[in-house]
Amino acid sequence: MKNNTVLISSRIRLARNFANMRFIPVMTEEEKENLKEKIHEKLKKNNPFSLDYINMESLDSVHAGALIEEHLISPDFNGNKKGEALLINHGEKISVMVNEEDHLRIQVLGNDGNLEELYSKAKALDEYFDGMMPFAFSEKLGYLTCCPTNLGTGLRASIMVHLPALTECGQIDNIAASFSNIGLTVRGIYGEGSQPSGCVYQISNSVSLGVSEKEIIKLLEKALSQLEASEKKLREKLVRRPGVEDRMFRRYGLLKEARMISSKEATEYLSDLRMGACEKIFDIPADKIDELSVKIQPYNIMLVEGEKADGAARDRKRAEILRNALSGN
Amino acid sequence: MKNNTVLISSRIRLARNFANMRFIPVMTEEEKENLKEKIHEKLKKNNPFSLDYINMESLDSVHAGALIEEHLISPDFNGNKKGEALLINHGEKISVMVNEEDHLRIQVLGNDGNLEELYSKAKALDEYFDGMMPFAFSEKLGYLTCCPTNLGTGLRASIMVHLPALTECGQIDNIAASFSNIGLTVRGIYGEGSQPSGCVYQISNSVSLGVSEKEIIKLLEKALSQLEASEKKLREKLVRRPGVEDRMFRRYGLLKEARMISSKEATEYLSDLRMGACEKIFDIPADKIDELSVKIQPYNIMLVEGEKADGAARDRKRAEILRNALSGN
């Protein structure tokens, strides 16, 4: 069962490279195309995870942007780009980026905190690809990766967490510092180099070498339960402050009625709404708010409105989506 | 039929003084008490307008403040004050201030633009009081009053108008200047020396000498229809501006959900709501908004919550009143 007070989603990512093949930075265009084609061919013959093959060169920036907003591909994995491919099972939230930083980036997302289960899924995918061609593996170092930070297990386990009370009470820097000491990194909403948005953070293991997969997962699970406890404690006080309660309700009213709203403003207000929903102030499932938070992102709106929808048109559509979603409440 | 696009209420006020009696500034306390008592006695014997007699000395500041907010007494006519009395028929919106600036200030309020009818009512009251004791009247100057600006007819006819579009488009100063040329004064919401609030203004005749009652009333009626026309023209454009439409809806949402709201903020938002209601954007009768605008004033809230209700308690109650009134919409 998902305890979604804090948790929005969790993710397991495995970085893998094939043996007897040059690594991405020194690969030629032709080699990249060959790898893509090879995988595509294998997939046509045996596709146990029902992965769709997408040649990123033929994917427009709107569809690519929407996948980034859904956290199914990394922000660097853009559309209209040569040499890359995406294998995806959208419904199952499985994605494999081919020729991103490593030959393969196997990702499995979930919206409960069961990282163990996600890891099992990722491991099954791992074995499937290992069966295609052997991976670059050293007895001493483990899986070889392009960047040394991914060496070893090649595993990055991460949780995306909503921490409005800890943010408002100025606790995030302290948390990031103490997490850093135990091998965890606190990042923005789109991972490395991104800013937090709507009080949402990504927390993941800092190193993948010298620790076992099990240890990494345990570490994240421990972090999640710690965050849940401290966020809960602060939230209970915070939402009882008259000014905060009033602000939450005003923003709720505003989201239900606005005719134009920017992504930044909507995200900020939905953060308050989510906190209020978890604290039983609003009768809206947190899951629904999490879905909305993605649906109102620019590329997701362009998916509906067309890529020519400018900022003003998106702001109007965003307001309409929010009104329709919240009007029943 | 009331055309309430612009008009909130209208008022006829007659300033009268009794003959053979000193005027207010030179009256002794005893003389004031005698006058009050005399009127009270007469009233007990013959009270055709069902006026309640209120000795202002025994009226607390909360009840007095609420009457000011309803425009039934002037802001100078405070509670707990010696020498003054109020004769009032609350339901009929008739009030007579005894010993304010003049011996009598006869007022009749209405919320349609029929100043003629209000004047007839005021005239009937005028005759009733004239029957008690003769008024100070000069064949040359007409009714004698304490301040020369009220000499002659003693009549001030006024309309309280809501001009959000003209305000937003910066037209009020122009209007005030051109009205000044034709003998009209534009004032704030509580008349002389007060500020406009929620884009509401009081417009009344500047002089009462050398013009007939009929001419004064005609002048106000002409001003009202001019304001209706120019406000309407601007409003139609204004509410179609995406930013204005969005602002109106946001404020509507906010009024429906806020848990604390100041009088100033609520008044500002209700002004937008009223404009939207008149333009059929919101399905709320303008009359209902006008009533709300009074109910959310500080003294009206203290009437309900008790005079010890501090600013924060009033802000909470105000938000509750607004929520309850608008929640059905």
PDB file of N, CA, C and O in Angstrom, chain A residues 274-314:
ATOM      1  N   ARG A 274      -1.982  19.523  -2.412  1.00  0.00           N
ATOM      2  CA  ARG A 274      -1.567  18.152  -2.082  1.00  0.00           C
ATOM      3  C   ARG A 274      -1.348  18.001  -0.582  1.00  0.00           C
ATOM      4  O   ARG A 274      -1.784  17.022   0.025  1.00  0.00           O
ATOM      5  N   MET A 275      -0.701  19.010   0.000  1.00  0.00           N
ATOM      6  CA  MET A 275      -0.500  18.962   1.460  1.00  0.00           C
ATOM      7  C   MET A 275      -1.855  18.933   2.165  1.00  0.00           C
ATOM      8  O   MET A 275      -2.078  18.141   3.080  1.00  0.00           O
ATOM      9  N   GLY A 276      -2.774  19.795   1.722  1.00  0.00           N
ATOM     10  CA  GLY A 276      -4.108  19.851   2.328  1.00  0.00           C
ATOM     11  C   GLY A 276      -4.878  18.557   2.138  1.00  0.00           C
ATOM     12  O   GLY A 276      -5.602  18.108   3.029  1.00  0.00           O
ATOM     13  N   ALA A 277      -4.705  17.949   0.970  1.00  0.00           N
ATOM     14  CA  ALA A 277      -5.399  16.687   0.689  1.00  0.00           C
ATOM     15  C   ALA A 277      -4.881  15.590   1.616  1.00  0.00           C
ATOM     16  O   ALA A 277      -5.660  14.820   2.185  1.00  0.00           O
ATOM     17  N   CYS A 278      -3.567  15.535   1.783  1.00  0.00           N
ATOM     18  CA  CYS A 278      -2.984  14.520   2.677  1.00  0.00           C
ATOM     19  C   CYS A 278      -3.403  14.753   4.123  1.00  0.00           C
ATOM     20  O   CYS A 278      -3.535  13.811   4.888  1.00  0.00           O
ATOM     21  N   GLU A 279      -3.626  16.002   4.477  1.00  0.00           N
ATOM     22  CA  GLU A 279      -4.041  16.327   5.844  1.00  0.00           C
ATOM     23  C   GLU A 279      -5.562  16.331   5.989  1.00  0.00           C
ATOM     24  O   GLU A 279      -6.085  16.861   6.963  1.00  0.00           O
ATOM     25  N   LYS A 280      -6.251  15.788   5.012  1.00  0.00           N
ATOM     26  CA  LYS A 280      -7.721  15.638   5.030  1.00  0.00           C
ATOM     27  C   LYS A 280      -8.461  16.988   5.059  1.00  0.00           C
ATOM     28  O   LYS A 280      -9.607  17.068   5.499  1.00  0.00           O
ATOM     29  N   ILE A 281      -7.784  18.025   4.599  1.00  0.00           N
ATOM     30  CA  ILE A 281      -8.441  19.336   4.521  1.00  0.00           C
ATOM     31  C   ILE A 281      -9.251  19.402   3.218  1.00  0.00           C
ATOM     32  O   ILE A 281     -10.327  19.972   3.172  1.00  0.00           O
ATOM     33  N   PHE A 282      -8.709  18.816   2.179  1.00  0.00           N
ATOM     34  CA  PHE A 282      -9.434  18.724   0.912  1.00  0.00           C
ATOM     35  C   PHE A 282      -9.709  17.248   0.621  1.00  0.00           C
ATOM     36  O   PHE A 282      -8.856  16.401   0.873  1.00  0.00           O
ATOM     37  N   ASP A 283     -10.884  16.999   0.086  1.00  0.00           N
ATOM     38  CA  ASP A 283     -11.257  15.620  -0.210  1.00  0.00           C
ATOM     39  C   ASP A 283     -10.869  15.259  -1.649  1.00  0.00           C
ATOM     40  O   ASP A 283     -11.729  15.042  -2.504  1.00  0.00           O
ATOM     41  N   ILE A 284      -9.586  15.248  -1.892  1.00  0.00           N
ATOM     42  CA  ILE A 284      -9.067  14.925  -3.229  1.00  0.00           C
ATOM     43  C   ILE A 284      -7.949  13.905  -3.026  1.00  0.00           C
ATOM     44  O   ILE A 284      -7.074  14.118  -2.193  1.00  0.00           O
ATOM     45  N   PRO A 285      -7.962  12.810  -3.776  1.00  0.00           N
ATOM     46  CA  PRO A 285      -6.861  11.857  -3.607  1.00  0.00           C
ATOM     47  C   PRO A 285      -5.522  12.473  -4.055  1.00  0.00           C
ATOM     48  O   PRO A 285      -5.475  13.152  -5.084  1.00  0.00           O
ATOM     49  N   ALA A 286      -4.483  12.236  -3.279  1.00  0.00           N
ATOM     50  CA  ALA A 286      -3.160  12.783  -3.622  1.00  0.00           C
ATOM     51  C   ALA A 286      -2.715  12.290  -5.002  1.00  0.00           C
ATOM     52  O   ALA A 286      -2.094  13.029  -5.766  1.00  0.00           O
ATOM     53  N   ASP A 287      -3.064  11.052  -5.333  1.00  0.00           N
ATOM     54  CA  ASP A 287      -2.724  10.499  -6.655  1.00  0.00           C
ATOM     55  C   ASP A 287      -3.254  11.360  -7.786  1.00  0.00           C
ATOM     56  O   ASP A 287      -2.595  11.557  -8.804  1.00  0.00           O
ATOM     57  N   LYS A 288      -4.483  11.844  -7.589  1.00  0.00           N
ATOM     58  CA  LYS A 288      -5.122  12.659  -8.621  1.00  0.00           C
ATOM     59  C   LYS A 288      -4.341  13.965  -8.800  1.00  0.00           C
ATOM     60  O   LYS A 288      -4.162  14.450  -9.922  1.00  0.00           O
ATOM     61  N   ILE A 289      -3.880  14.515  -7.698  1.00  0.00           N
ATOM     62  CA  ILE A 289      -3.094  15.751  -7.770  1.00  0.00           C
ATOM     63  C   ILE A 289      -1.753  15.490  -8.458  1.00  0.00           C
ATOM     64  O   ILE A 289      -1.291  16.297  -9.266  1.00  0.00           O
ATOM     65  N   ASP A 290      -1.155  14.337  -8.164  1.00  0.00           N
ATOM     66  CA  ASP A 290       0.117  13.998  -8.809  1.00  0.00           C
ATOM     67  C   ASP A 290      -0.051  13.859 -10.322  1.00  0.00           C
ATOM     68  O   ASP A 290       0.796  14.305 -11.095  1.00  0.00           O
ATOM     69  N   GLU A 291      -1.157  13.251 -10.722  1.00  0.00           N
ATOM     70  CA  GLU A 291      -1.431  13.133 -12.170  1.00  0.00           C
ATOM     71  C   GLU A 291      -1.614  14.510 -12.794  1.00  0.00           C
ATOM     72  O   GLU A 291      -1.086  14.809 -13.857  1.00  0.00           O
ATOM     73  N   LEU A 292      -2.398  15.343 -12.099  1.00  0.00           N
ATOM     74  CA  LEU A 292      -2.638  16.708 -12.568  1.00  0.00           C
ATOM     75  C   LEU A 292      -1.336  17.478 -12.715  1.00  0.00           C
ATOM     76  O   LEU A 292      -1.146  18.221 -13.688  1.00  0.00           O
ATOM     77  N   SER A 293      -0.441  17.301 -11.762  1.00  0.00           N
ATOM     78  CA  SER A 293       0.832  18.028 -11.771  1.00  0.00           C
ATOM     79  C   SER A 293       1.633  17.731 -13.036  1.00  0.00           C
ATOM     80  O   SER A 293       2.399  18.576 -13.497  1.00  0.00           O
ATOM     81  N   VAL A 294       1.453  16.540 -13.576  1.00  0.00           N
ATOM     82  CA  VAL A 294       2.128  16.206 -14.834  1.00  0.00           C
ATOM     83  C   VAL A 294       1.333  16.744 -16.022  1.00  0.00           C
ATOM     84  O   VAL A 294       1.885  17.371 -16.926  1.00  0.00           O
ATOM     85  N   LYS A 295       0.014  16.544 -15.975  1.00  0.00           N
ATOM     86  CA  LYS A 295      -0.853  16.963 -17.093  1.00  0.00           C
ATOM     87  C   LYS A 295      -0.769  18.453 -17.407  1.00  0.00           C
ATOM     88  O   LYS A 295      -1.072  18.880 -18.514  1.00  0.00           O
ATOM     89  N   ILE A 296      -0.438  19.261 -16.393  1.00  0.00           N
ATOM     90  CA  ILE A 296      -0.417  20.714 -16.611  1.00  0.00           C
ATOM     91  C   ILE A 296       0.953  21.223 -17.035  1.00  0.00           C
ATOM     92  O   ILE A 296       1.146  22.422 -17.201  1.00  0.00           O
ATOM     93  N   GLN A 297       1.905  20.310 -17.215  1.00  0.00           N
ATOM     94  CA  GLN A 297       3.222  20.745 -17.673  1.00  0.00           C
ATOM     95  C   GLN A 297       3.145  21.128 -19.156  1.00  0.00           C
ATOM     96  O   GLN A 297       2.296  20.627 -19.892  1.00  0.00           O
ATOM     97  N   PRO A 298       4.027  22.029 -19.599  1.00  0.00           N
ATOM     98  CA  PRO A 298       3.915  22.586 -20.961  1.00  0.00           C
ATOM     99  C   PRO A 298       3.819  21.555 -22.082  1.00  0.00           C
ATOM    100  O   PRO A 298       2.936  21.651 -22.929  1.00  0.00           O
ATOM    101  N   TYR A 299       4.701  20.549 -22.093  1.00  0.00           N
ATOM    102  CA  TYR A 299       4.679  19.607 -23.216  1.00  0.00           C
ATOM    103  C   TYR A 299       3.446  18.710 -23.170  1.00  0.00           C
ATOM    104  O   TYR A 299       2.889  18.352 -24.200  1.00  0.00           O
ATOM    105  N   ASN A 300       3.017  18.363 -21.959  1.00  0.00           N
ATOM    106  CA  ASN A 300       1.792  17.573 -21.841  1.00  0.00           C
ATOM    107  C   ASN A 300       0.592  18.354 -22.377  1.00  0.00           C
ATOM    108  O   ASN A 300      -0.312  17.775 -22.975  1.00  0.00           O
ATOM    109  N   ILE A 301       0.605  19.667 -22.177  1.00  0.00           N
ATOM    110  CA  ILE A 301      -0.484  20.484 -22.721  1.00  0.00           C
ATOM    111  C   ILE A 301      -0.377  20.567 -24.242  1.00  0.00           C
ATOM    112  O   ILE A 301      -1.376  20.459 -24.952  1.00  0.00           O
ATOM    113  N   MET A 302       0.848  20.697 -24.733  1.00  0.00           N
ATOM    114  CA  MET A 302       1.025  20.743 -26.187  1.00  0.00           C
ATOM    115  C   MET A 302       0.614  19.432 -26.852  1.00  0.00           C
ATOM    116  O   MET A 302       0.171  19.426 -27.995  1.00  0.00           O
ATOM    117  N   LEU A 303       0.727  18.331 -26.120  1.00  0.00           N
ATOM    118  CA  LEU A 303       0.255  17.040 -26.646  1.00  0.00           C
ATOM    119  C   LEU A 303      -1.223  17.123 -26.994  1.00  0.00           C
ATOM    120  O   LEU A 303      -1.685  16.521 -27.947  1.00  0.00           O
ATOM    121  N   VAL A 304      -1.981  17.899 -26.176  1.00  0.00           N
ATOM    122  CA  VAL A 304      -3.425  18.032 -26.364  1.00  0.00           C
ATOM    123  C   VAL A 304      -3.729  19.171 -27.332  1.00  0.00           C
ATOM    124  O   VAL A 304      -4.558  19.029 -28.235  1.00  0.00           O
ATOM    125  N   GLU A 305      -3.065  20.288 -27.143  1.00  0.00           N
ATOM    126  CA  GLU A 305      -3.395  21.523 -27.864  1.00  0.00           C
ATOM    127  C   GLU A 305      -2.603  21.715 -29.160  1.00  0.00           C
ATOM    128  O   GLU A 305      -2.872  22.645 -29.905  1.00  0.00           O
ATOM    129  N   GLY A 306      -1.620  20.872 -29.385  1.00  0.00           N
ATOM    130  CA  GLY A 306      -0.788  21.036 -30.563  1.00  0.00           C
ATOM    131  C   GLY A 306       0.466  21.819 -30.220  1.00  0.00           C
ATOM    132  O   GLY A 306       0.464  22.645 -29.316  1.00  0.00           O
ATOM    133  N   GLU A 307       1.521  21.565 -30.998  1.00  0.00           N
ATOM    134  CA  GLU A 307       2.814  22.135 -30.621  1.00  0.00           C
ATOM    135  C   GLU A 307       2.874  23.634 -30.858  1.00  0.00           C
ATOM    136  O   GLU A 307       3.785  24.307 -30.390  1.00  0.00           O
ATOM    137  N   LYS A 308       1.888  24.159 -31.574  1.00  0.00           N
ATOM    138  CA  LYS A 308       1.925  25.597 -31.842  1.00  0.00           C
ATOM    139  C   LYS A 308       1.287  26.412 -30.718  1.00  0.00           C
ATOM    140  O   LYS A 308       1.283  27.641 -30.761  1.00  0.00           O
ATOM    141  N   ALA A 309       0.723  25.715 -29.727  1.00  0.00           N
ATOM    142  CA  ALA A 309       0.097  26.429 -28.602  1.00  0.00           C
ATOM    143  C   ALA A 309       1.156  27.273 -27.890  1.00  0.00           C
ATOM    144  O   ALA A 309       2.125  26.744 -27.356  1.00  0.00           O
ATOM    145  N   ASP A 310       0.989  28.583 -27.936  1.00  0.00           N
ATOM    146  CA  ASP A 310       1.971  29.459 -27.291  1.00  0.00           C
ATOM    147  C   ASP A 310       1.702  29.548 -25.792  1.00  0.00           C
ATOM    148  O   ASP A 310       0.780  28.911 -25.267  1.00  0.00           O
ATOM    149  N   GLY A 311       2.530  30.332 -25.108  1.00  0.00           N
ATOM    150  CA  GLY A 311       2.418  30.436 -23.651  1.00  0.00           C
ATOM    151  C   GLY A 311       1.023  30.800 -23.178  1.00  0.00           C
ATOM    152  O   GLY A 311       0.489  30.176 -22.253  1.00  0.00           O
ATOM    153  N   ALA A 312       0.408  31.778 -23.832  1.00  0.00           N
ATOM    154  CA  ALA A 312      -0.925  32.230 -23.411  1.00  0.00           C
ATOM    155  C   ALA A 312      -1.965  31.127 -23.624  1.00  0.00           C
ATOM    156  O   ALA A 312      -2.826  30.891 -22.773  1.00  0.00           O
ATOM    157  N   ALA A 313      -1.872  30.451 -24.756  1.00  0.00           N
ATOM    158  CA  ALA A 313      -2.826  29.363 -25.051  1.00  0.00           C
ATOM    159  C   ALA A 313      -2.646  28.227 -24.043  1.00  0.00           C
ATOM    160  O   ALA A 313      -3.624  27.627 -23.584  1.00  0.00           O
ATOM    161  N   ARG A 314      -1.403  27.945 -23.699  1.00  0.00           N
ATOM    162  CA  ARG A 314      -1.146  26.886 -22.712  1.00  0.00           C
ATOM    163  C   ARG A 314      -1.682  27.293 -21.343  1.00  0.00           C
ATOM    164  O   ARG A 314      -2.267  26.475 -20.634  1.00  0.00           O
TER     165      ARG A 314
END
